[in-house]
PDB file of C-alpha atoms in Angstrom:
ATOM      1  CA  UNK A  23     107.120  35.391  85.879  1.00  0.00           C
ATOM      2  CA  UNK A  24     105.307  37.279  82.789  1.00  0.00           C
ATOM      3  CA  UNK A  25     105.939  40.200  84.225  1.00  0.00           C
ATOM      4  CA  UNK A  26     109.553  39.922  85.431  1.00  0.00           C
ATOM      5  CA  UNK A  27     110.040  38.516  80.905  1.00  0.00           C
ATOM      6  CA  UNK A  28     107.581  41.956  80.224  1.00  0.00           C
ATOM      7  CA  UNK A  29     110.704  44.087  82.107  1.00  0.00           C
ATOM      8  CA  UNK A  30     113.423  42.476  80.600  1.00  0.00           C
ATOM      9  CA  UNK A  31     111.626  43.072  77.168  1.00  0.00           C
ATOM     10  CA  UNK A  32     111.340  46.865  78.210  1.00  0.00           C
ATOM     11  CA  UNK A  33     114.323  47.045  79.419  1.00  0.00           C
ATOM     12  CA  UNK A  34     116.064  45.127  75.986  1.00  0.00           C
ATOM     13  CA  UNK A  35     113.862  47.646  74.218  1.00  0.00           C
ATOM     14  CA  UNK A  36     115.362  50.684  76.117  1.00  0.00           C
ATOM     15  CA  UNK A  37     119.403  49.332  76.064  1.00  0.00           C
ATOM     16  CA  UNK A  38     118.192  49.179  71.827  1.00  0.00           C
ATOM     17  CA  UNK A  39     116.977  52.940  72.176  1.00  0.00           C
ATOM     18  CA  UNK A  40     119.826  53.781  73.976  1.00  0.00           C
ATOM     19  CA  UNK A  41     122.685  52.303  71.337  1.00  0.00           C
ATOM     20  CA  UNK A  42     120.727  54.094  68.821  1.00  0.00           C
ATOM     21  CA  UNK A  43     121.027  57.525  70.915  1.00  0.00           C
ATOM     22  CA  UNK A  44     124.861  57.120  71.410  1.00  0.00           C
ATOM     23  CA  UNK A  45     125.632  56.028  67.499  1.00  0.00           C
ATOM     24  CA  UNK A  46     123.436  59.419  66.087  1.00  0.00           C
ATOM     25  CA  UNK A  47     124.758  61.667  69.385  1.00  0.00           C
ATOM     26  CA  UNK A  48     128.323  60.583  67.724  1.00  0.00           C
ATOM     27  CA  UNK A  49     127.216  61.438  64.347  1.00  0.00           C
ATOM     28  CA  UNK A  50     125.922  64.537  65.357  1.00  0.00           C
ATOM     29  CA  UNK A  51     129.700  64.891  67.305  1.00  0.00           C
ATOM     30  CA  UNK A  52     131.068  64.011  64.113  1.00  0.00           C
ATOM     31  CA  UNK A  53     128.740  66.285  61.688  1.00  0.00           C
ATOM     32  CA  UNK A  54     129.396  68.875  64.791  1.00  0.00           C
ATOM     33  CA  UNK A  55     133.423  69.177  64.647  1.00  0.00           C
ATOM     34  CA  UNK A  56     132.921  70.248  61.125  1.00  0.00           C
ATOM     35  CA  UNK A  57     130.536  72.316  60.937  1.00  0.00           C
ATOM     36  CA  UNK A  58     128.379  74.262  63.722  1.00  0.00           C
ATOM     37  CA  UNK A  59     127.693  72.286  67.015  1.00  0.00           C
ATOM     38  CA  UNK A  60     124.233  71.869  67.850  1.00  0.00           C
ATOM     39  CA  UNK A  61     122.841  72.833  71.504  1.00  0.00           C
ATOM     40  CA  UNK A  62     120.356  70.725  73.417  1.00  0.00           C
ATOM     41  CA  UNK A  63     117.327  72.491  71.654  1.00  0.00           C
ATOM     42  CA  UNK A  64     119.135  72.437  68.479  1.00  0.00           C
ATOM     43  CA  UNK A  65     120.272  68.652  68.728  1.00  0.00           C
ATOM     44  CA  UNK A  66     115.856  67.565  69.103  1.00  0.00           C
ATOM     45  CA  UNK A  67     114.928  69.844  66.360  1.00  0.00           C
ATOM     46  CA  UNK A  68     117.812  67.923  63.801  1.00  0.00           C
ATOM     47  CA  UNK A  69     117.134  64.437  65.397  1.00  0.00           C
ATOM     48  CA  UNK A  70     113.108  65.230  64.212  1.00  0.00           C
ATOM     49  CA  UNK A  71     114.021  66.658  60.779  1.00  0.00           C
ATOM     50  CA  UNK A  72     116.614  63.589  60.554  1.00  0.00           C
ATOM     51  CA  UNK A  73     113.604  60.908  61.023  1.00  0.00           C
ATOM     52  CA  UNK A  74     115.653  60.012  64.323  1.00  0.00           C
ATOM     53  CA  UNK A  75     112.697  58.670  66.645  1.00  0.00           C
ATOM     54  CA  UNK A  76     112.406  55.743  68.687  1.00  0.00           C
ATOM     55  CA  UNK A  77     110.353  52.977  68.133  1.00  0.00           C
ATOM     56  CA  UNK A  78     109.475  52.665  71.644  1.00  0.00           C
ATOM     57  CA  UNK A  79     108.748  56.236  71.959  1.00  0.00           C
ATOM     58  CA  UNK A  80     106.165  55.707  68.795  1.00  0.00           C
ATOM     59  CA  UNK A  81     104.879  52.720  70.512  1.00  0.00           C
ATOM     60  CA  UNK A  82     104.316  54.738  73.586  1.00  0.00           C
ATOM     61  CA  UNK A  83     103.067  57.147  71.782  1.00  0.00           C
ATOM     62  CA  UNK A  84     104.880  60.137  73.390  1.00  0.00           C
ATOM     63  CA  UNK A  85     106.515  61.457  71.100  1.00  0.00           C
ATOM     64  CA  UNK A  86     109.820  62.668  70.579  1.00  0.00           C
ATOM     65  CA  UNK A  87     112.497  62.242  73.430  1.00  0.00           C
ATOM     66  CA  UNK A  88     113.720  65.772  74.415  1.00  0.00           C
ATOM     67  CA  UNK A  89     117.772  64.920  74.707  1.00  0.00           C
ATOM     68  CA  UNK A  90     118.988  67.658  77.403  1.00  0.00           C
ATOM     69  CA  UNK A  91     122.678  68.238  77.268  1.00  0.00           C
ATOM     70  CA  UNK A  92     124.878  66.404  80.105  1.00  0.00           C
ATOM     71  CA  UNK A  93     125.490  68.419  83.093  1.00  0.00           C
ATOM     72  CA  UNK A  94     129.221  67.901  82.123  1.00  0.00           C
ATOM     73  CA  UNK A  95     128.941  69.790  78.923  1.00  0.00           C
ATOM     74  CA  UNK A  96     126.972  72.290  80.612  1.00  0.00           C
ATOM     75  CA  UNK A  97     130.135  72.837  82.437  1.00  0.00           C
ATOM     76  CA  UNK A  98     132.536  73.129  80.059  1.00  0.00           C
ATOM     77  CA  UNK A  99     130.302  76.071  77.787  1.00  0.00           C
ATOM     78  CA  UNK A 100     130.122  77.760  81.586  1.00  0.00           C
ATOM     79  CA  UNK A 101     133.851  77.473  82.149  1.00  0.00           C
ATOM     80  CA  UNK A 102     134.575  78.894  78.470  1.00  0.00           C
ATOM     81  CA  UNK A 103     131.688  81.202  78.424  1.00  0.00           C
ATOM     82  CA  UNK A 104     133.892  82.583  81.760  1.00  0.00           C
ATOM     83  CA  UNK A 105     137.515  82.415  80.251  1.00  0.00           C
ATOM     84  CA  UNK A 106     136.253  84.519  77.124  1.00  0.00           C
ATOM     85  CA  UNK A 107     134.350  87.359  79.650  1.00  0.00           C
ATOM     86  CA  UNK A 108     138.278  87.524  81.267  1.00  0.00           C
ATOM     87  CA  UNK A 109     139.910  87.719  77.581  1.00  0.00           C
ATOM     88  CA  UNK A 110     137.980  90.426  76.796  1.00  0.00           C
ATOM     89  CA  UNK A 111     138.667  92.187  79.700  1.00  0.00           C
ATOM     90  CA  UNK A 112     141.837  91.348  79.866  1.00  0.00           C
ATOM     91  CA  UNK A 113     142.380  92.685  76.294  1.00  0.00           C
ATOM     92  CA  UNK A 114     140.171  95.806  77.195  1.00  0.00           C
ATOM     93  CA  UNK A 115     142.758  96.823  79.732  1.00  0.00           C
ATOM     94  CA  UNK A 116     145.415  96.057  77.497  1.00  0.00           C
ATOM     95  CA  UNK A 117     144.049  98.266  75.127  1.00  0.00           C
ATOM     96  CA  UNK A 118     143.163 101.144  76.730  1.00  0.00           C
ATOM     97  CA  UNK A 119     146.920 100.585  78.958  1.00  0.00           C
ATOM     98  CA  UNK A 120     148.247 101.512  75.266  1.00  0.00           C
ATOM     99  CA  UNK A 121     145.915 104.341  74.156  1.00  0.00           C
ATOM    100  CA  UNK A 122     146.987 105.859  77.684  1.00  0.00           C
ATOM    101  CA  UNK A 123     151.012 105.265  76.442  1.00  0.00           C
ATOM    102  CA  UNK A 124     150.441 106.799  73.052  1.00  0.00           C
ATOM    103  CA  UNK A 125     148.806 109.885  74.928  1.00  0.00           C
ATOM    104  CA  UNK A 126     150.987 110.262  77.400  1.00  0.00           C
ATOM    105  CA  UNK A 127     153.999 110.108  74.713  1.00  0.00           C
ATOM    106  CA  UNK A 128     152.356 112.941  72.752  1.00  0.00           C
ATOM    107  CA  UNK A 129     153.758 117.032  73.154  1.00  0.00           C
ATOM    108  CA  UNK A 130     151.810 118.696  75.197  1.00  0.00           C
ATOM    109  CA  UNK A 131     149.287 121.620  72.920  1.00  0.00           C
ATOM    110  CA  UNK A 132     150.212 124.938  73.569  1.00  0.00           C
ATOM    111  CA  UNK A 133     147.911 127.224  73.464  1.00  0.00           C
ATOM    112  CA  UNK A 134     147.984 130.986  73.043  1.00  0.00           C
ATOM    113  CA  UNK A 135     146.010 133.156  76.177  1.00  0.00           C
ATOM    114  CA  UNK A 136     143.230 135.228  74.599  1.00  0.00           C
ATOM    115  CA  UNK A 137     143.915 139.420  75.910  1.00  0.00           C
ATOM    116  CA  UNK A 138     140.773 140.772  75.549  1.00  0.00           C
ATOM    117  CA  UNK A 139     140.611 144.517  74.987  1.00  0.00           C
ATOM    118  CA  UNK A 140     139.623 145.855  78.307  1.00  0.00           C
ATOM    119  CA  UNK A 141     136.249 147.191  76.580  1.00  0.00           C
ATOM    120  CA  UNK A 142     135.586 143.750  76.704  1.00  0.00           C
ATOM    121  CA  UNK A 143     137.067 142.967  80.083  1.00  0.00           C
ATOM    122  CA  UNK A 144     135.226 145.328  81.447  1.00  0.00           C
ATOM    123  CA  UNK A 145     132.041 143.831  79.683  1.00  0.00           C
ATOM    124  CA  UNK A 146     133.175 140.703  81.557  1.00  0.00           C
ATOM    125  CA  UNK A 147     133.812 141.746  84.890  1.00  0.00           C
ATOM    126  CA  UNK A 148     130.042 143.329  84.819  1.00  0.00           C
ATOM    127  CA  UNK A 149     128.085 139.958  82.998  1.00  0.00           C
ATOM    128  CA  UNK A 150     130.222 138.416  85.761  1.00  0.00           C
ATOM    129  CA  UNK A 151     129.002 140.151  88.727  1.00  0.00           C
ATOM    130  CA  UNK A 152     125.244 140.367  87.145  1.00  0.00           C
ATOM    131  CA  UNK A 153     125.455 136.666  87.003  1.00  0.00           C
ATOM    132  CA  UNK A 154     126.667 136.451  90.699  1.00  0.00           C
ATOM    133  CA  UNK A 155     123.803 138.987  91.647  1.00  0.00           C
ATOM    134  CA  UNK A 156     121.398 137.471  89.749  1.00  0.00           C
ATOM    135  CA  UNK A 157     121.752 133.516  91.099  1.00  0.00           C
ATOM    136  CA  UNK A 158     122.305 134.824  94.389  1.00  0.00           C
ATOM    137  CA  UNK A 159     118.653 136.617  93.754  1.00  0.00           C
ATOM    138  CA  UNK A 160     117.321 133.186  91.902  1.00  0.00           C
ATOM    139  CA  UNK A 161     119.141 131.443  95.118  1.00  0.00           C
ATOM    140  CA  UNK A 162     116.993 133.821  97.900  1.00  0.00           C
ATOM    141  CA  UNK A 163     113.411 133.624  96.186  1.00  0.00           C
ATOM    142  CA  UNK A 164     113.574 129.773  96.376  1.00  0.00           C
ATOM    143  CA  UNK A 165     114.119 130.262  99.987  1.00  0.00           C
ATOM    144  CA  UNK A 166     111.166 132.394 100.611  1.00  0.00           C
ATOM    145  CA  UNK A 167     108.834 130.031  98.318  1.00  0.00           C
ATOM    146  CA  UNK A 168     110.181 126.676 100.192  1.00  0.00           C
ATOM    147  CA  UNK A 169     110.301 128.677 103.541  1.00  0.00           C
ATOM    148  CA  UNK A 170     106.928 130.650 103.513  1.00  0.00           C
ATOM    149  CA  UNK A 171     106.594 132.258 106.964  1.00  0.00           C
ATOM    150  CA  UNK A 172     102.811 132.679 108.441  1.00  0.00           C
ATOM    151  CA  UNK A 173     102.519 135.539 110.440  1.00  0.00           C
ATOM    152  CA  UNK A 174     101.612 134.420 114.687  1.00  0.00           C
ATOM    153  CA  UNK A 175      99.033 135.884 115.662  1.00  0.00           C
ATOM    154  CA  UNK A 176      99.375 133.766 118.849  1.00  0.00           C
ATOM    155  CA  UNK A 177     102.440 136.381 120.611  1.00  0.00           C
ATOM    156  CA  UNK A 178     104.517 133.694 120.731  1.00  0.00           C
ATOM    157  CA  UNK A 179     107.048 135.231 118.808  1.00  0.00           C
ATOM    158  CA  UNK A 180     108.200 138.482 119.511  1.00  0.00           C
ATOM    159  CA  UNK A 181     106.629 141.599 117.786  1.00  0.00           C
ATOM    160  CA  UNK A 182     102.590 141.874 116.451  1.00  0.00           C
ATOM    161  CA  UNK A 183     101.588 140.235 113.817  1.00  0.00           C
ATOM    162  CA  UNK A 184     100.930 143.353 111.909  1.00  0.00           C
ATOM    163  CA  UNK A 185     104.996 144.299 112.377  1.00  0.00           C
ATOM    164  CA  UNK A 186     106.009 140.892 111.191  1.00  0.00           C
ATOM    165  CA  UNK A 187     103.301 141.140 108.083  1.00  0.00           C
ATOM    166  CA  UNK A 188     105.151 144.768 107.539  1.00  0.00           C
ATOM    167  CA  UNK A 189     108.734 142.896 107.580  1.00  0.00           C
ATOM    168  CA  UNK A 190     107.471 140.518 105.002  1.00  0.00           C
ATOM    169  CA  UNK A 191     105.884 142.717 103.033  1.00  0.00           C
ATOM    170  CA  UNK A 192     109.438 145.077 103.388  1.00  0.00           C
ATOM    171  CA  UNK A 193     111.629 141.917 102.227  1.00  0.00           C
ATOM    172  CA  UNK A 194     109.490 141.497  99.132  1.00  0.00           C
ATOM    173  CA  UNK A 195     109.775 145.198  98.171  1.00  0.00           C
ATOM    174  CA  UNK A 196     113.092 145.026  98.217  1.00  0.00           C
ATOM    175  CA  UNK A 197     113.907 141.562  96.245  1.00  0.00           C
ATOM    176  CA  UNK A 198     111.079 143.295  93.865  1.00  0.00           C
ATOM    177  CA  UNK A 199     113.590 146.816  93.132  1.00  0.00           C
ATOM    178  CA  UNK A 200     116.640 144.286  93.036  1.00  0.00           C
ATOM    179  CA  UNK A 201     115.036 142.632  90.715  1.00  0.00           C
ATOM    180  CA  UNK A 202     113.865 145.786  89.176  1.00  0.00           C
ATOM    181  CA  UNK A 203     117.941 146.577  89.104  1.00  0.00           C
ATOM    182  CA  UNK A 204     119.373 144.151  87.627  1.00  0.00           C
ATOM    183  CA  UNK A 205     116.708 144.397  84.377  1.00  0.00           C
TER     184      UNK A 205
END
């Protein structure tokens, strides 16, 4: 019987604590509508600062009880965030569309062609040729360094090892001469 009476007393204390929390939460909600709303952590901090600590929790020695936002409130917050994200994307799309329309309505720019003197044209052609040859030479050198050939001394490939070595030396010499010509 004493155990049941203790349970009843505990439940009544818990009921009083929940009523107190409900009243405080109602006050915070009204204050939140007037000012910036407090989230779960902020409401805990404001509850501690405002002295909203239940007698039951002080008697148990557990300190203040952590208040969590309700799942419905969290779901509404997520839905609002999602709708804000959607609205921002839609706003950006509309702005981009408006800018494209403005750009398309602008008159085209007329850029006059520059005619180069014949000497400059010849220099342009020569520099283009020089650039192309240099680029080809650089590609060849990269290929040679990446695919280095080793002289085959087993005589499985065609030619003697000395002929293979002579061929590689001739290729390097011709590339060296090409470099000198381009300089």
